[in-house]
mmCIF file of C-alpha atoms in Angstrom:
data_model
loop_
_atom_site.group_PDB
_atom_site.id
_atom_site.type_symbol
_atom_site.label_atom_id
_atom_site.label_comp_id
_atom_site.label_asym_id
_atom_site.label_seq_id
_atom_site.Cartn_x
_atom_site.Cartn_y
_atom_site.Cartn_z
ATOM 1 C CA MET A 1 -29.553 -5.368 -65.631
ATOM 2 C CA LYS A 2 -32.045 -6.382 -63.069
ATOM 3 C CA ASN A 3 -31.877 -9.931 -63.506
ATOM 4 C CA TYR A 4 -28.047 -9.207 -63.270
ATOM 5 C CA PHE A 5 -29.279 -7.274 -59.882
ATOM 6 C CA ASN A 6 -31.223 -10.181 -58.626
ATOM 7 C CA LEU A 7 -28.596 -13.250 -58.827
ATOM 8 C CA THR A 8 -26.024 -10.340 -57.286
ATOM 9 C CA LEU A 9 -28.325 -9.640 -54.529
ATOM 10 C CA SER A 10 -28.866 -13.872 -53.517
ATOM 11 C CA LEU A 11 -25.261 -14.467 -54.332
ATOM 12 C CA ALA A 12 -24.807 -12.813 -51.252
ATOM 13 C CA LEU A 13 -27.506 -14.011 -49.459
ATOM 14 C CA ILE A 14 -26.196 -17.584 -50.497
ATOM 15 C CA ALA A 15 -22.573 -16.287 -48.809
ATOM 16 C CA ALA A 16 -23.782 -14.547 -46.018
ATOM 17 C CA VAL A 17 -25.803 -17.496 -44.942
ATOM 18 C CA GLY A 18 -23.226 -20.053 -45.909
ATOM 19 C CA PHE A 19 -20.670 -17.869 -43.715
ATOM 20 C CA THR A 20 -23.212 -17.584 -40.666
ATOM 21 C CA ALA A 21 -23.424 -21.149 -40.748
ATOM 22 C CA CYS A 22 -19.715 -22.088 -40.417
ATOM 23 C CA ASN A 23 -19.408 -19.627 -37.748
ATOM 24 C CA SER A 24 -22.465 -21.261 -36.606
ATOM 25 C CA LYS A 25 -20.685 -24.751 -36.301
ATOM 26 C CA THR A 26 -17.787 -23.508 -34.294
ATOM 27 C CA GLY A 27 -18.807 -20.663 -32.995
ATOM 28 C CA THR A 28 -18.133 -21.281 -29.165
ATOM 29 C CA GLU A 29 -14.629 -21.805 -29.809
ATOM 30 C CA GLU A 30 -13.975 -18.724 -31.400
ATOM 31 C CA SER A 31 -15.877 -16.639 -28.889
ATOM 32 C CA THR A 32 -13.261 -18.539 -26.165
ATOM 33 C CA GLU A 33 -10.170 -18.036 -27.920
ATOM 34 C CA VAL A 34 -11.932 -14.033 -28.284
ATOM 35 C CA VAL A 35 -12.901 -13.344 -24.896
ATOM 36 C CA GLU A 36 -10.153 -13.632 -22.059
ATOM 37 C CA THR A 37 -10.489 -13.179 -18.482
ATOM 38 C CA GLN A 38 -8.246 -11.014 -17.101
ATOM 39 C CA THR A 39 -7.795 -10.637 -12.996
ATOM 40 C CA THR A 40 -7.353 -6.704 -12.616
ATOM 41 C CA SER A 41 -4.049 -5.903 -10.090
ATOM 42 C CA PHE A 42 -5.386 -4.036 -7.571
ATOM 43 C CA GLY A 43 -3.679 -2.781 -3.625
ATOM 44 C CA GLY A 44 -0.523 -2.657 -2.958
ATOM 45 C CA LEU A 45 2.361 -4.405 -0.329
ATOM 46 C CA ALA A 46 4.650 -3.082 1.425
ATOM 47 C CA LEU A 47 7.866 -5.070 0.569
ATOM 48 C CA TYR A 48 8.689 -5.505 4.289
ATOM 49 C CA THR A 49 6.420 -8.093 3.979
ATOM 50 C CA LEU A 50 9.318 -9.722 2.554
ATOM 51 C CA ARG A 51 12.440 -8.267 3.265
ATOM 52 C CA ASP A 52 14.537 -11.519 3.148
ATOM 53 C CA SER A 53 13.680 -12.306 0.122
ATOM 54 C CA MET A 54 13.641 -8.953 -1.482
ATOM 55 C CA ALA A 55 17.804 -9.058 -0.250
ATOM 56 C CA SER A 56 18.368 -12.198 -2.294
ATOM 57 C CA ASN A 57 16.759 -11.521 -5.405
ATOM 58 C CA PRO A 58 14.529 -8.440 -5.559
ATOM 59 C CA LYS A 59 13.587 -8.592 -9.163
ATOM 60 C CA ALA A 60 12.030 -12.124 -9.345
ATOM 61 C CA THR A 61 10.455 -11.586 -6.336
ATOM 62 C CA LEU A 62 8.829 -8.362 -7.789
ATOM 63 C CA GLN A 63 7.782 -10.646 -10.490
ATOM 64 C CA ALA A 64 6.358 -12.844 -8.044
ATOM 65 C CA VAL A 65 4.307 -9.654 -5.997
ATOM 66 C CA ALA A 66 3.184 -8.580 -9.250
ATOM 67 C CA ASP A 67 1.842 -12.034 -10.521
ATOM 68 C CA ALA A 68 -0.372 -12.251 -7.279
ATOM 69 C CA GLY A 69 -2.233 -9.649 -7.693
ATOM 70 C CA TYR A 70 -0.934 -6.650 -6.574
ATOM 71 C CA ALA A 71 -0.693 -3.020 -8.396
ATOM 72 C CA TYR A 72 2.238 -1.155 -6.107
ATOM 73 C CA VAL A 73 4.246 -1.609 -3.948
ATOM 74 C CA GLU A 74 6.343 0.391 -0.225
ATOM 75 C CA THR A 75 9.714 0.322 -0.645
ATOM 76 C CA ALA A 76 11.311 -0.868 2.828
ATOM 77 C CA ASN A 77 15.094 -0.581 1.710
ATOM 78 C CA TYR A 78 17.255 2.159 0.543
ATOM 79 C CA GLU A 79 21.094 2.671 0.955
ATOM 80 C CA ASP A 80 23.354 4.356 -0.944
ATOM 81 C CA GLY A 81 21.678 6.752 -2.946
ATOM 82 C CA LYS A 82 19.477 2.520 -4.407
ATOM 83 C CA PHE A 83 16.501 0.815 -3.330
ATOM 84 C CA TYR A 84 16.653 -2.249 -3.414
ATOM 85 C CA GLY A 85 20.144 -2.473 -5.092
ATOM 86 C CA MET A 86 18.888 -0.274 -7.807
ATOM 87 C CA ALA A 87 19.431 3.453 -9.076
ATOM 88 C CA PRO A 88 15.759 5.130 -8.953
ATOM 89 C CA ALA A 89 15.428 5.472 -12.320
ATOM 90 C CA ASP A 90 16.681 2.288 -13.008
ATOM 91 C CA PHE A 91 14.159 0.440 -10.003
ATOM 92 C CA LYS A 92 11.521 2.481 -11.369
ATOM 93 C CA ALA A 93 11.769 1.437 -14.897
ATOM 94 C CA TYR A 94 12.223 -2.142 -13.796
ATOM 95 C CA LEU A 95 8.658 -2.124 -11.687
ATOM 96 C CA GLU A 96 6.950 -0.319 -14.805
ATOM 97 C CA SER A 97 8.545 -3.267 -16.849
ATOM 98 C CA ILE A 98 6.339 -5.840 -14.741
ATOM 99 C CA GLY A 99 3.196 -3.708 -14.160
ATOM 100 C CA LEU A 100 4.022 -2.492 -10.973
ATOM 101 C CA THR A 101 4.535 1.564 -9.141
ATOM 102 C CA ALA A 102 6.338 2.187 -5.936
ATOM 103 C CA LYS A 103 3.287 3.821 -4.057
ATOM 104 C CA SER A 104 5.488 4.824 -1.310
ATOM 105 C CA ALA A 105 8.680 4.435 0.976
ATOM 106 C CA HIS A 106 9.685 3.539 4.528
ATOM 107 C CA MET A 107 12.347 6.443 5.348
ATOM 108 C CA GLY A 108 13.090 5.557 8.218
ATOM 109 C CA MET A 109 17.257 6.787 7.702
ATOM 110 C CA VAL A 110 15.616 9.948 7.632
ATOM 111 C CA ASN A 111 17.607 12.836 9.203
ATOM 112 C CA LEU A 112 17.384 16.664 8.319
ATOM 113 C CA GLU A 113 21.092 16.668 6.971
ATOM 114 C CA ASN A 114 20.263 13.894 3.769
ATOM 115 C CA ALA A 115 16.689 14.706 3.954
ATOM 116 C CA ASP A 116 16.984 16.564 0.457
ATOM 117 C CA GLN A 117 18.767 13.995 -0.644
ATOM 118 C CA LEU A 118 16.292 11.264 0.176
ATOM 119 C CA ILE A 119 13.903 13.158 -1.257
ATOM 120 C CA ALA A 120 15.103 13.775 -4.425
ATOM 121 C CA ASP A 121 16.252 10.133 -4.501
ATOM 122 C CA ALA A 122 11.839 8.836 -3.620
ATOM 123 C CA LYS A 123 11.042 11.399 -6.697
ATOM 124 C CA ALA A 124 13.084 9.359 -9.361
ATOM 125 C CA ALA A 125 12.072 6.221 -8.315
ATOM 126 C CA GLY A 126 7.961 7.953 -8.721
ATOM 127 C CA ILE A 127 7.400 7.599 -5.251
ATOM 128 C CA SER A 128 5.154 9.810 -4.277
ATOM 129 C CA TYR A 129 4.528 9.283 -0.300
ATOM 130 C CA PHE A 130 7.152 9.530 2.187
ATOM 131 C CA VAL A 131 7.154 7.779 4.846
ATOM 132 C CA ILE A 132 8.716 8.208 8.742
ATOM 133 C CA PRO A 133 8.262 4.987 9.809
ATOM 134 C CA VAL A 134 9.222 5.015 13.590
ATOM 135 C CA PRO A 135 9.941 8.582 15.173
ATOM 136 C CA PRO A 136 13.289 9.408 13.356
ATOM 137 C CA MET A 137 17.465 10.310 14.169
ATOM 138 C CA GLY A 138 17.596 8.256 17.285
ATOM 139 C CA MET A 139 14.310 9.460 18.587
ATOM 140 C CA PHE A 140 13.093 5.285 18.687
ATOM 141 C CA THR A 141 13.391 3.120 21.466
ATOM 142 C CA PHE A 142 12.830 -0.580 21.868
ATOM 143 C CA GLY A 143 13.395 -3.158 24.264
ATOM 144 C CA PRO A 144 11.201 -5.382 27.006
ATOM 145 C CA ASP A 145 8.493 -2.983 27.313
ATOM 146 C CA GLY A 146 8.345 -3.229 23.464
ATOM 147 C CA MET A 147 8.535 0.134 21.617
ATOM 148 C CA GLY A 148 8.855 3.565 22.590
ATOM 149 C CA MET A 149 10.307 6.686 21.874
ATOM 150 C CA LYS A 150 13.389 8.984 23.927
ATOM 151 C CA GLY A 151 11.961 12.929 23.334
ATOM 152 C CA THR A 152 9.203 14.572 23.574
ATOM 153 C CA ALA A 153 6.210 14.686 21.126
ATOM 154 C CA ALA A 154 6.478 18.028 20.979
ATOM 155 C CA GLU A 155 10.364 17.738 19.512
ATOM 156 C CA LEU A 156 8.884 14.953 16.731
ATOM 157 C CA ALA A 157 5.969 17.179 15.595
ATOM 158 C CA THR A 158 8.921 19.865 14.757
ATOM 159 C CA ILE A 159 10.958 17.500 13.043
ATOM 160 C CA LEU A 160 8.033 16.445 10.786
ATOM 161 C CA ASN A 161 6.941 20.089 9.867
ATOM 162 C CA THR A 162 10.004 20.207 9.119
ATOM 163 C CA LEU A 163 10.475 17.202 6.668
ATOM 164 C CA GLY A 164 6.812 18.169 5.445
ATOM 165 C CA GLU A 165 7.679 20.915 4.413
ATOM 166 C CA LYS A 166 10.683 19.677 2.471
ATOM 167 C CA CYS A 167 8.399 16.676 0.780
ATOM 168 C CA SER A 168 5.863 19.533 -0.132
ATOM 169 C CA ALA A 169 8.232 22.000 -2.073
ATOM 170 C CA ALA A 170 9.891 18.263 -4.340
ATOM 171 C CA GLY A 171 6.489 17.742 -4.441
ATOM 172 C CA LEU A 172 5.945 14.423 -2.553
ATOM 173 C CA LYS A 173 3.551 14.404 0.328
ATOM 174 C CA LEU A 174 4.864 12.723 4.024
ATOM 175 C CA LEU A 175 3.036 10.490 6.434
ATOM 176 C CA TYR A 176 3.691 9.542 10.087
ATOM 177 C CA HIS A 177 2.971 5.282 10.680
ATOM 178 C CA ASN A 178 2.367 4.391 14.077
ATOM 179 C CA HIS A 179 2.677 1.612 15.896
ATOM 180 C CA ASP A 180 0.599 1.001 19.468
ATOM 181 C CA PHE A 181 2.898 3.156 21.759
ATOM 182 C CA GLU A 182 1.923 5.949 20.250
ATOM 183 C CA PHE A 183 -1.254 5.690 21.318
ATOM 184 C CA LYS A 184 -0.543 5.615 25.538
ATOM 185 C CA PRO A 185 -1.395 8.278 27.900
ATOM 186 C CA MET A 186 1.872 10.285 27.826
ATOM 187 C CA ALA A 187 2.472 11.440 32.146
ATOM 188 C CA ASP A 188 -0.355 13.903 31.367
ATOM 189 C CA GLY A 189 -2.129 11.573 29.939
ATOM 190 C CA SER A 190 -3.336 12.875 26.737
ATOM 191 C CA ALA A 191 -1.663 10.057 23.923
ATOM 192 C CA MET A 192 1.349 11.446 21.640
ATOM 193 C CA ILE A 193 -0.897 10.803 17.955
ATOM 194 C CA ASP A 194 -3.050 12.963 19.572
ATOM 195 C CA TYR A 195 -0.625 16.111 19.949
ATOM 196 C CA LEU A 196 0.559 14.712 16.292
ATOM 197 C CA LEU A 197 -2.346 15.234 14.376
ATOM 198 C CA GLU A 198 -2.955 18.758 16.094
ATOM 199 C CA ASN A 199 0.587 19.999 16.396
ATOM 200 C CA CYS A 200 1.580 19.007 12.472
ATOM 201 C CA ASN A 201 0.680 21.377 9.452
ATOM 202 C CA SER A 202 -1.943 18.982 7.493
ATOM 203 C CA ASP A 203 -1.122 21.090 4.448
ATOM 204 C CA ASN A 204 2.571 19.314 4.665
ATOM 205 C CA VAL A 205 2.312 16.001 7.068
ATOM 206 C CA ASN A 206 -0.713 13.253 7.542
ATOM 207 C CA PHE A 207 -0.866 9.695 8.627
ATOM 208 C CA GLN A 208 -0.068 6.154 7.756
ATOM 209 C CA MET A 209 -2.532 4.095 9.862
ATOM 210 C CA ASP A 210 -1.758 0.346 11.241
ATOM 211 C CA LEU A 211 -5.000 -0.991 11.219
ATOM 212 C CA PHE A 212 -3.379 -4.111 13.340
ATOM 213 C CA TRP A 213 -1.562 -1.579 16.240
ATOM 214 C CA VAL A 214 -4.180 0.653 16.868
ATOM 215 C CA THR A 215 -6.088 -2.689 17.936
ATOM 216 C CA LYS A 216 -3.674 -4.194 19.553
ATOM 217 C CA ALA A 217 -3.186 -0.206 21.489
ATOM 218 C CA GLY A 218 -6.752 -0.994 22.377
ATOM 219 C CA VAL A 219 -8.185 1.928 20.040
ATOM 220 C CA ASP A 220 -11.262 2.039 17.623
ATOM 221 C CA PRO A 221 -9.718 3.059 14.653
ATOM 222 C CA LEU A 222 -13.036 5.000 13.544
ATOM 223 C CA THR A 223 -13.036 6.689 16.133
ATOM 224 C CA TYR A 224 -9.685 8.826 15.020
ATOM 225 C CA PHE A 225 -11.348 8.747 12.012
ATOM 226 C CA GLU A 226 -14.059 10.839 13.780
ATOM 227 C CA LYS A 227 -11.967 13.048 15.452
ATOM 228 C CA TYR A 228 -9.061 13.635 12.819
ATOM 229 C CA PRO A 229 -11.085 12.847 9.388
ATOM 230 C CA GLY A 230 -8.984 13.091 6.239
ATOM 231 C CA ARG A 231 -5.720 12.973 8.252
ATOM 232 C CA PHE A 232 -5.183 9.183 7.532
ATOM 233 C CA LYS A 233 -4.407 8.647 3.878
ATOM 234 C CA ALA A 234 -2.893 5.463 3.896
ATOM 235 C CA TRP A 235 -2.892 2.552 5.664
ATOM 236 C CA HIS A 236 -1.367 -0.949 6.606
ATOM 237 C CA VAL A 237 -3.870 -4.021 6.454
ATOM 238 C CA LYS A 238 -2.503 -6.560 8.683
ATOM 239 C CA ASP A 239 -5.080 -8.955 10.226
ATOM 240 C CA MET A 240 -4.823 -10.052 14.608
ATOM 241 C CA ASN A 241 -5.060 -13.995 14.898
ATOM 242 C CA ALA A 242 -6.040 -15.225 18.928
ATOM 243 C CA GLU A 243 -3.031 -15.366 19.969
ATOM 244 C CA GLY A 244 -2.929 -11.497 19.131
ATOM 245 C CA ASN A 245 -0.226 -11.819 16.503
ATOM 246 C CA PHE A 246 -0.073 -11.085 13.466
ATOM 247 C CA ALA A 247 -2.808 -13.124 10.558
ATOM 248 C CA PRO A 248 -3.127 -12.793 6.822
ATOM 249 C CA VAL A 249 -6.137 -10.459 6.086
ATOM 250 C CA GLY A 250 -9.164 -11.973 6.247
ATOM 251 C CA THR A 251 -7.746 -14.679 8.762
ATOM 252 C CA GLY A 252 -7.887 -13.282 12.026
ATOM 253 C CA SER A 253 -10.221 -10.784 14.269
ATOM 254 C CA ILE A 254 -9.722 -7.562 12.630
ATOM 255 C CA ASP A 255 -13.483 -6.193 11.188
ATOM 256 C CA PHE A 256 -12.324 -4.469 7.599
ATOM 257 C CA LYS A 257 -15.551 -4.339 6.002
ATOM 258 C CA ARG A 258 -16.196 -1.724 9.063
ATOM 259 C CA ILE A 259 -13.608 0.058 8.818
ATOM 260 C CA LEU A 260 -13.353 0.288 5.109
ATOM 261 C CA ALA A 261 -16.536 1.925 4.902
ATOM 262 C CA GLU A 262 -15.478 4.732 6.609
ATOM 263 C CA LYS A 263 -11.981 5.024 4.058
ATOM 264 C CA VAL A 264 -13.616 8.359 2.867
ATOM 265 C CA LYS A 265 -13.948 9.483 6.432
ATOM 266 C CA SER A 266 -10.527 8.480 6.986
ATOM 267 C CA GLY A 267 -8.830 10.486 3.982
ATOM 268 C CA MET A 268 -7.349 7.054 3.283
ATOM 269 C CA GLU A 269 -5.980 7.079 -0.671
ATOM 270 C CA TYR A 270 -4.252 3.816 -1.276
ATOM 271 C CA TYR A 271 -3.742 1.156 1.133
ATOM 272 C CA LEU A 272 -1.045 -1.980 1.610
ATOM 273 C CA VAL A 273 -0.836 -5.487 3.146
ATOM 274 C CA GLU A 274 1.852 -6.345 5.400
ATOM 275 C CA GLN A 275 2.906 -9.227 7.604
ATOM 276 C CA ASP A 276 5.871 -8.505 9.486
ATOM 277 C CA GLN A 277 6.172 -12.006 11.231
ATOM 278 C CA THR A 278 4.319 -14.647 9.184
ATOM 279 C CA PHE A 279 5.769 -17.722 11.927
ATOM 280 C CA GLY A 280 6.357 -20.554 9.983
ATOM 281 C CA LEU A 281 4.373 -19.508 7.055
ATOM 282 C CA ASP A 282 6.447 -18.582 4.146
ATOM 283 C CA PRO A 283 6.282 -15.212 4.024
ATOM 284 C CA MET A 284 5.309 -15.274 0.136
ATOM 285 C CA GLU A 285 2.244 -17.756 0.876
ATOM 286 C CA ALA A 286 0.464 -15.062 3.253
ATOM 287 C CA VAL A 287 1.314 -12.476 0.931
ATOM 288 C CA LYS A 288 -1.186 -14.280 -1.115
ATOM 289 C CA THR A 289 -3.789 -15.157 1.244
ATOM 290 C CA SER A 290 -3.597 -11.449 1.355
ATOM 291 C CA HIS A 291 -4.334 -10.835 -1.315
ATOM 292 C CA LYS A 292 -7.144 -12.804 -1.778
ATOM 293 C CA GLY A 293 -8.858 -12.119 1.241
ATOM 294 C CA LEU A 294 -8.421 -8.265 0.401
ATOM 295 C CA GLU A 295 -10.956 -9.145 -2.516
ATOM 296 C CA GLU A 296 -13.112 -10.402 -0.176
ATOM 297 C CA ILE A 297 -13.220 -8.485 2.062
ATOM 298 C CA GLY A 298 -14.152 -5.778 -0.811
ATOM 299 C CA PHE A 299 -10.942 -3.718 -1.226
ATOM 300 C CA ASN A 300 -10.129 -2.774 -4.631
#
């Protein structure tokens, strides 16, 4: 029995050595096959940037967004109860099938009569943040002097508080998105954005800071992070070129690293690339350039 045991052990050792020798011969090839480099998707995209292609072929465009490395999107189209021609549940299901989610929606068409339906549809689409992109209900103005608003800051705050209560009751979060005019002095010398921040209930109403438009207004975002910590739950991230126009992230003059270092103080929970105009550059190429810029800057 002892000799049998020794023979068995010897055969086992020979087999083990032989297996190791065979593996060492092809070890590099096998490790290459087993270990794959996978790029982790991160960051968000405001689909307003790709509005033309989203109008003509939304599913292919969304697939391209996923392929570019984005993890979530913000919608900018809602009509007849549908997002980009898809019922809310279908829109959610398609996004999930390609590895995306709809984090937020710009719902500029909202009013006090349709708000409940819009909120319900946003929730059905898996959307968490209901964003007011400009003063709603006919208050927003645009002309030769740029953007502005009819009515008072107090009237806008009342509307936002009402909509915010509705969103909170439905389990959504309401955000107001700024441009530059909210930072300009009103008749009393104060800025409308300050009035909104001080008079909107922070339990129901917070803000999506557009870093380009804050910079365009000549304001340092960090000043507002310091003054109103925790109120800026989302950022729109877009750069500014030498002419003061929109540019892909990382190609312009905005110091995003400095801003990003204060994300906790700001309250930022998510962020989105957006480029309103691309000035001859294909919007999808701009989106890809911006995603590379996000990575280089340190967004994740």
